[in-house]
Short mmCIF file of C-alpha atoms in Angstrom, two decimals:
data_model
loop_
_atom_site.label_atom_id
_atom_site.label_comp_id
_atom_site.label_asym_id
_atom_site.label_seq_id
_atom_site.Cartn_x
_atom_site.Cartn_y
_atom_site.Cartn_z
CA UNK A 1 143.15 -50.36 62.67
CA UNK A 2 141.88 -50.01 59.08
CA UNK A 3 138.48 -51.38 60.11
CA UNK A 4 138.10 -48.72 62.80
CA UNK A 5 138.79 -45.93 60.31
CA UNK A 6 136.21 -47.35 57.89
CA UNK A 7 133.62 -47.53 60.69
CA UNK A 8 134.39 -43.95 61.70
CA UNK A 9 133.99 -42.67 58.12
CA UNK A 10 130.70 -44.54 57.70
CA UNK A 11 129.43 -43.02 60.94
CA UNK A 12 130.37 -39.50 59.80
CA UNK A 13 128.60 -39.98 56.46
CA UNK A 14 125.50 -41.30 58.21
CA UNK A 15 125.44 -38.33 60.61
CA UNK A 16 125.84 -35.89 57.67
CA UNK A 17 122.98 -37.49 55.72
CA UNK A 18 120.74 -37.48 58.78
CA UNK A 19 121.51 -33.78 59.36
CA UNK A 20 120.61 -32.93 55.76
CA UNK A 21 117.36 -34.91 55.93
CA UNK A 22 116.33 -33.16 59.14
CA UNK A 23 117.19 -29.75 57.64
CA UNK A 24 115.04 -30.45 54.57
CA UNK A 25 112.11 -31.62 56.69
CA UNK A 26 112.47 -28.52 58.83
CA UNK A 27 112.43 -26.27 55.76
CA UNK A 28 109.37 -27.78 54.13
CA UNK A 29 107.44 -28.04 57.39
CA UNK A 30 108.10 -24.39 58.24
CA UNK A 31 105.02 -22.32 57.20
CA UNK A 32 107.13 -19.21 56.62
CA UNK A 33 109.31 -21.03 54.10
CA UNK A 34 106.25 -22.46 52.36
CA UNK A 35 104.77 -18.97 52.09
CA UNK A 36 108.03 -17.64 50.64
CA UNK A 37 108.13 -20.46 48.12
CA UNK A 38 104.54 -19.72 47.07
CA UNK A 39 105.29 -16.00 46.70
CA UNK A 40 108.32 -16.71 44.54
CA UNK A 41 106.30 -19.06 42.36
CA UNK A 42 103.60 -16.42 41.89
CA UNK A 43 106.20 -13.76 41.12
CA UNK A 44 107.83 -16.04 38.56
CA UNK A 45 104.45 -16.64 36.90
CA UNK A 46 103.74 -12.89 36.86
CA UNK A 47 107.06 -12.20 35.13
CA UNK A 48 106.35 -14.94 32.59
CA UNK A 49 102.93 -13.46 31.89
CA UNK A 50 104.41 -9.97 31.61
CA UNK A 51 106.87 -11.24 29.03
CA UNK A 52 104.21 -13.23 27.22
CA UNK A 53 105.75 -16.57 28.16
CA UNK A 54 102.60 -18.35 29.26
CA UNK A 55 102.15 -22.10 29.11
CA UNK A 56 100.45 -22.91 25.80
CA UNK A 57 98.61 -26.07 24.92
CA UNK A 58 100.00 -27.19 21.61
CA UNK A 59 97.63 -28.35 18.93
CA UNK A 60 98.72 -30.51 16.05
CA UNK A 61 99.00 -28.67 12.73
CA UNK A 62 99.08 -30.27 9.31
CA UNK A 63 100.71 -28.27 6.54
CA UNK A 64 102.96 -28.84 3.57
CA UNK A 65 106.68 -29.17 4.12
CA UNK A 66 108.70 -26.06 3.19
CA UNK A 67 110.72 -26.71 0.04
CA UNK A 68 114.21 -25.21 0.10
CA UNK A 69 114.63 -25.71 -3.64
CA UNK A 70 111.20 -24.34 -4.54
CA UNK A 71 110.76 -20.62 -3.70
CA UNK A 72 107.32 -19.43 -2.63
CA UNK A 73 107.46 -16.56 -5.17
CA UNK A 74 109.90 -16.13 -8.04
CA UNK A 75 108.31 -13.01 -9.56
CA UNK A 76 109.06 -10.59 -6.72
CA UNK A 77 111.70 -9.81 -4.11
CA UNK A 78 110.85 -11.75 -0.93
CA UNK A 79 113.83 -10.78 1.24
CA UNK A 80 115.81 -7.54 1.40
CA UNK A 81 119.63 -7.33 1.26
CA UNK A 82 119.58 -6.89 5.06
CA UNK A 83 117.57 -10.14 5.38
CA UNK A 84 114.19 -8.62 6.23
CA UNK A 85 111.18 -10.49 4.78
CA UNK A 86 109.09 -8.72 2.15
CA UNK A 87 105.51 -9.82 2.80
CA UNK A 88 103.51 -10.88 -0.26
CA UNK A 89 100.62 -13.25 -0.73
CA UNK A 90 102.03 -16.77 -0.87
CA UNK A 91 105.08 -16.09 1.31
CA UNK A 92 103.58 -17.04 4.69
CA UNK A 93 101.26 -19.49 6.42
CA UNK A 94 98.91 -17.47 8.61
CA UNK A 95 97.88 -20.50 10.71
CA UNK A 96 101.47 -21.12 11.79
CA UNK A 97 101.98 -17.43 12.53
CA UNK A 98 98.76 -17.17 14.52
CA UNK A 99 99.87 -20.03 16.76
CA UNK A 100 103.31 -18.45 17.25
CA UNK A 101 101.85 -15.06 18.23
CA UNK A 102 99.28 -16.63 20.57
CA UNK A 103 102.21 -18.09 22.49
CA UNK A 104 103.39 -14.51 23.02
CA UNK A 105 99.96 -13.56 24.38
CA UNK A 106 100.38 -10.35 22.38
CA UNK A 107 98.10 -7.32 22.32
CA UNK A 108 98.19 -5.12 19.21
CA UNK A 109 97.48 -1.39 19.30
CA UNK A 110 96.06 0.38 16.23
CA UNK A 111 96.37 4.17 16.16
CA UNK A 112 94.32 6.34 13.83
CA UNK A 113 93.81 10.09 13.63
CA UNK A 114 90.30 11.34 12.78
CA UNK A 115 90.65 15.11 12.88
CA UNK A 116 88.40 17.77 11.33
CA UNK A 117 86.65 16.46 8.19
CA UNK A 118 88.53 13.16 8.35
CA UNK A 119 86.08 12.01 11.04
CA UNK A 120 83.75 10.96 8.18
CA UNK A 121 86.11 8.07 7.31
CA UNK A 122 86.30 6.62 10.81
CA UNK A 123 83.17 4.44 10.74
CA UNK A 124 84.21 2.53 7.61
CA UNK A 125 87.77 2.23 8.90
CA UNK A 126 86.64 0.64 12.17
CA UNK A 127 83.98 -1.59 10.63
CA UNK A 128 86.42 -3.05 8.11
CA UNK A 129 89.11 -3.37 10.80
CA UNK A 130 86.72 -5.52 12.83
CA UNK A 131 86.28 -7.76 9.80
CA UNK A 132 89.86 -8.07 8.57
CA UNK A 133 92.41 -6.70 11.07
CA UNK A 134 94.18 -9.10 13.46
CA UNK A 135 91.23 -11.48 13.60
CA UNK A 136 91.45 -13.74 16.67
CA UNK A 137 93.92 -11.50 18.52
CA UNK A 138 93.56 -8.83 21.20
CA UNK A 139 93.39 -5.32 19.74
CA UNK A 140 93.30 -1.86 21.34
CA UNK A 141 92.00 0.90 19.05
CA UNK A 142 93.43 4.32 19.88
CA UNK A 143 91.27 7.00 18.21
CA UNK A 144 92.90 10.44 18.21
CA UNK A 145 90.32 13.10 17.41
CA UNK A 146 89.26 16.66 18.06
CA UNK A 147 85.60 15.54 18.03
CA UNK A 148 85.14 12.76 20.61
CA UNK A 149 81.33 13.05 20.48
CA UNK A 150 81.32 12.16 16.79
CA UNK A 151 83.25 8.90 17.15
CA UNK A 152 80.85 6.19 15.87
CA UNK A 153 79.65 3.40 18.14
CA UNK A 154 81.02 0.11 16.76
CA UNK A 155 80.27 -3.34 18.13
CA UNK A 156 83.69 -4.78 18.93
CA UNK A 157 84.71 -8.42 18.97
CA UNK A 158 85.71 -10.12 22.21
CA UNK A 159 89.18 -9.10 23.33
CA UNK A 160 89.01 -5.69 21.65
CA UNK A 161 88.57 -2.26 23.15
CA UNK A 162 88.60 1.36 22.09
CA UNK A 163 90.18 4.44 23.66
CA UNK A 164 89.15 7.89 22.44
CA UNK A 165 91.95 10.42 22.91
CA UNK A 166 91.45 14.13 22.32
CA UNK A 167 94.08 15.95 20.24
CA UNK A 168 94.50 19.49 19.01
CA UNK A 169 93.42 20.45 15.51
CA UNK A 170 95.40 22.69 13.16
CA UNK A 171 94.40 24.92 10.27
CA UNK A 172 96.55 23.04 7.72
CA UNK A 173 96.31 19.29 7.14
CA UNK A 174 100.11 19.29 6.81
CA UNK A 175 100.43 20.41 10.43
CA UNK A 176 97.92 17.81 11.59
CA UNK A 177 99.83 15.15 9.71
CA UNK A 178 103.24 16.16 11.00
CA UNK A 179 102.14 16.48 14.63
CA UNK A 180 100.94 12.88 14.47
CA UNK A 181 104.56 11.80 15.02
CA UNK A 182 104.81 13.91 18.16
CA UNK A 183 101.54 12.60 19.58
CA UNK A 184 102.39 8.94 18.93
CA UNK A 185 105.82 9.34 20.54
CA UNK A 186 104.33 10.95 23.66
CA UNK A 187 101.60 8.33 24.08
CA UNK A 188 104.04 5.50 23.37
CA UNK A 189 106.10 6.53 26.35
CA UNK A 190 103.23 7.43 28.68
CA UNK A 191 100.68 4.74 27.85
CA UNK A 192 101.28 2.31 24.99
CA UNK A 193 104.34 0.73 26.61
CA UNK A 194 102.10 -0.50 29.44
CA UNK A 195 99.13 -1.59 27.34
CA UNK A 196 100.26 -3.20 24.07
CA UNK A 197 103.14 -5.21 22.62
CA UNK A 198 102.95 -3.97 19.03
CA UNK A 199 101.73 -0.71 17.55
CA UNK A 200 100.28 -0.30 14.04
CA UNK A 201 99.91 3.30 12.86
CA UNK A 202 97.43 3.84 10.02
CA UNK A 203 95.69 6.64 8.12
CA UNK A 204 91.94 6.94 8.60
CA UNK A 205 90.97 7.61 4.96
CA UNK A 206 91.47 3.92 4.21
CA UNK A 207 89.56 0.68 4.47
CA UNK A 208 90.63 -2.87 5.20
CA UNK A 209 89.72 -4.87 2.13
CA UNK A 210 91.23 -8.27 2.93
CA UNK A 211 93.11 -10.12 5.67
CA UNK A 212 95.73 -8.05 7.53
CA UNK A 213 97.09 -10.13 10.39
CA UNK A 214 100.13 -10.95 12.48
CA UNK A 215 102.22 -11.57 9.37
CA UNK A 216 102.89 -7.81 9.33
CA UNK A 217 104.20 -7.66 12.90
CA UNK A 218 107.89 -7.27 13.57
CA UNK A 219 110.24 -5.11 15.58
CA UNK A 220 109.94 -2.40 12.93
CA UNK A 221 107.99 -2.51 9.66
CA UNK A 222 107.30 -0.15 6.79
CA UNK A 223 105.00 -0.35 3.77
CA UNK A 224 106.10 0.16 0.17
CA UNK A 225 104.19 2.92 -1.62
CA UNK A 226 102.14 1.46 -4.51
CA UNK A 227 102.88 4.42 -6.76
CA UNK A 228 106.64 3.98 -6.85
CA UNK A 229 107.61 0.35 -6.26
CA UNK A 230 108.66 -0.10 -9.88
CA UNK A 231 110.84 3.05 -10.08
CA UNK A 232 114.58 3.56 -9.71
CA UNK A 233 115.70 5.15 -6.45
CA UNK A 234 116.69 8.41 -8.15
CA UNK A 235 113.04 8.84 -9.22
CA UNK A 236 111.63 8.40 -5.71
CA UNK A 237 109.99 11.58 -4.32
CA UNK A 238 112.48 11.83 -1.45
CA UNK A 239 113.40 15.19 0.01
CA UNK A 240 116.35 16.32 -2.16
CA UNK A 241 117.28 19.60 -0.47
CA UNK A 242 120.38 19.20 1.73
CA UNK A 243 119.07 21.88 4.09
CA UNK A 244 116.34 19.51 5.32
CA UNK A 245 116.82 16.83 7.96
CA UNK A 246 114.89 14.50 5.60
CA UNK A 247 117.47 14.87 2.80
CA UNK A 248 118.33 11.72 0.86
CA UNK A 249 120.86 11.96 -2.02
CA UNK A 250 119.98 10.68 -5.52
CA UNK A 251 122.19 7.59 -5.19
CA UNK A 252 120.75 6.42 -1.85
CA UNK A 253 117.55 4.71 -0.81
CA UNK A 254 116.01 1.23 -0.70
CA UNK A 255 112.26 1.66 -1.19
CA UNK A 256 109.80 4.53 -0.97
CA UNK A 257 107.73 3.91 2.15
CA UNK A 258 104.25 5.29 2.75
CA UNK A 259 103.44 6.99 6.05
CA UNK A 260 99.88 5.66 5.91
CA UNK A 261 100.92 2.31 7.44
CA UNK A 262 103.94 1.64 9.63
CA UNK A 263 104.63 0.17 13.04
CA UNK A 264 106.46 -2.36 15.16
CA UNK A 265 107.16 -2.95 18.82
CA UNK A 266 106.24 -0.01 21.03
CA UNK A 267 109.88 0.90 21.89
CA UNK A 268 110.82 0.92 18.18
CA UNK A 269 107.77 3.00 17.20
CA UNK A 270 108.63 5.41 20.00
CA UNK A 271 112.18 5.81 18.67
CA UNK A 272 110.95 6.31 15.10
CA UNK A 273 108.24 8.87 15.88
CA UNK A 274 110.43 10.77 18.35
CA UNK A 275 113.27 11.00 15.80
CA UNK A 276 110.92 12.15 13.02
CA UNK A 277 109.31 14.77 15.26
CA UNK A 278 112.67 16.13 16.39
CA UNK A 279 113.88 16.30 12.78
CA UNK A 280 110.75 18.22 11.78
CA UNK A 281 111.29 20.67 14.62
CA UNK A 282 114.84 21.32 13.40
CA UNK A 283 113.50 21.89 9.89
CA UNK A 284 110.84 24.25 11.23
CA UNK A 285 113.49 26.27 13.07
CA UNK A 286 115.37 26.50 9.77
CA UNK A 287 112.22 27.61 7.92
CA UNK A 288 112.05 24.55 5.71
CA UNK A 289 109.34 21.93 5.29
CA UNK A 290 110.11 18.54 3.73
CA UNK A 291 108.39 17.92 0.41
CA UNK A 292 106.12 15.15 1.72
CA UNK A 293 106.18 16.25 5.34
CA UNK A 294 106.29 13.39 7.90
CA UNK A 295 106.50 10.81 5.11
CA UNK A 296 109.80 12.31 3.95
CA UNK A 297 111.19 12.05 7.48
CA UNK A 298 109.86 8.49 7.81
CA UNK A 299 111.78 7.50 4.68
CA UNK A 300 114.96 9.11 5.98
CA UNK A 301 114.63 7.24 9.28
CA UNK A 302 113.97 3.86 7.62
CA UNK A 303 116.95 4.36 5.33
CA UNK A 304 119.30 4.49 8.32
CA UNK A 305 117.29 2.23 10.67
CA UNK A 306 116.38 -0.67 8.40
CA UNK A 307 112.94 -2.19 9.02
CA UNK A 308 112.94 -5.81 10.15
CA UNK A 309 109.95 -6.50 7.89
CA UNK A 310 108.76 -4.78 4.70
CA UNK A 311 105.13 -4.90 3.58
CA UNK A 312 104.53 -5.17 -0.16
CA UNK A 313 102.14 -2.80 -1.98
CA UNK A 314 99.38 -5.37 -1.31
CA UNK A 315 99.15 -3.68 2.08
CA UNK A 316 98.65 -0.20 0.62
CA UNK A 317 96.80 -0.34 -2.66
CA UNK A 318 95.09 2.48 -4.57
CA UNK A 319 92.08 0.36 -5.54
CA UNK A 320 93.24 0.05 -9.14
CA UNK A 321 92.48 -3.13 -11.10
CA UNK A 322 94.68 -6.01 -9.99
CA UNK A 323 94.76 -7.58 -13.45
CA UNK A 324 97.03 -4.72 -14.58
CA UNK A 325 99.61 -5.68 -11.94
CA UNK A 326 99.87 -9.50 -11.75
CA UNK A 327 102.43 -9.36 -8.94
CA UNK A 328 99.72 -7.93 -6.68
CA UNK A 329 97.56 -10.91 -5.69
CA UNK A 330 95.43 -9.14 -3.08
CA UNK A 331 94.51 -5.58 -2.13
CA UNK A 332 94.49 -5.76 1.65
CA UNK A 333 94.45 -2.13 2.82
CA UNK A 334 92.92 0.25 0.30
CA UNK A 335 93.17 4.01 -0.13
CA UNK A 336 89.70 5.52 -0.43
CA UNK A 337 88.84 7.57 -3.47
CA UNK A 338 87.45 10.98 -2.51
CA UNK A 339 85.32 13.43 -4.44
CA UNK A 340 85.86 17.16 -4.12
CA UNK A 341 82.26 17.88 -3.12
CA UNK A 342 82.33 15.95 0.11
CA UNK A 343 85.95 16.26 1.08
CA UNK A 344 88.27 18.68 -0.73
CA UNK A 345 89.32 19.97 -4.12
CA UNK A 346 91.23 17.95 -6.68
CA UNK A 347 94.27 20.18 -6.17
CA UNK A 348 94.35 19.17 -2.51
CA UNK A 349 93.98 15.53 -3.46
CA UNK A 350 97.03 15.78 -5.69
CA UNK A 351 98.95 17.64 -2.99
CA UNK A 352 98.17 14.97 -0.41
CA UNK A 353 99.31 12.24 -2.74
CA UNK A 354 96.08 10.66 -3.99
CA UNK A 355 95.94 12.39 -7.37
CA UNK A 356 97.74 12.31 -10.67
CA UNK A 357 100.79 14.15 -9.40
CA UNK A 358 101.77 11.34 -7.08
CA UNK A 359 100.36 8.23 -8.74
CA UNK A 360 102.24 7.33 -11.91
CA UNK A 361 99.74 5.73 -14.27
CA UNK A 362 101.98 3.05 -15.74
CA UNK A 363 105.58 1.88 -15.38
CA UNK A 364 106.81 2.10 -18.98
CA UNK A 365 110.21 0.52 -18.45
CA UNK A 366 108.91 -2.76 -16.97
CA UNK A 367 108.02 -5.83 -19.02
CA UNK A 368 104.46 -5.96 -20.32
CA UNK A 369 104.01 -9.32 -18.63
CA UNK A 370 104.27 -7.60 -15.25
CA UNK A 371 101.85 -4.77 -15.99
#
């Protein structure tokens, strides 16, 4: 009796296995199922490519072991209280970072506005960007200008391209500067989201003077102004009038950020520029203009939306002698000096922030060994 039951169970198991085998053969031999499988595989690969998750061939890298008990820099702040890195020379290994970002298959967008007389700075900006900016990575240059015919022809490296985008000019440079936030927010939503992974927003009256690479990239980054990094927060040139949307009280603030270089992922740059533009429109309706225009609103935004990476003044230097500031090891992105004959008067230089009124000559309260 027991033997019959065992034989019956064995027969049932055999029949079940045979059914499963036949079903599998039927599935794989069916052309429709094979086509579906192929389509799903292609779709999966497309999604991986879209998200930058391509298969990467790893190459062996030899570099020194990180030393937990030996800081890379002990003369400067290298991480903020909210755990964002502060990028200085000596705090990163660019070879490791390059490999990490190549795994992402990232494309970097660089926006620059060359409006009215500022078109004269564009050639040097682009030539030096080709030498120093994101070398070895894909870059899209977005040139916003009111003079498309005067955009210089620059020989671009492989994997780089340029888009010339016409924008409106304004009588005052302040209006041109402030409307930059509006334009970037609009194009971020309509175009940049589809074309690039990161967006770097820079002023045109600058030149790249040394390596500026993927070490700057993060979800949201800002650059510390070289004229104020040694000052107390109550001495920062924030907007101090409560009537303005850019208002920051005397006892608040982390750093003073410069509007000449900021960026991050496209969604984060969109949120930043949209918020700054909307705040400026509220101020305009209230007949008030922040003291340093869009830069004041940028600082207010970054106070309440902490950047995930902070660039040291090495990334925004005023071309002064480095031996006077030993903490600055390199001048990577340099503000151009302008003469009144070719560009504008000295009063305008000071108003814009390149003259004596906005560039403290020396930080008297810091140790002489630092300056």
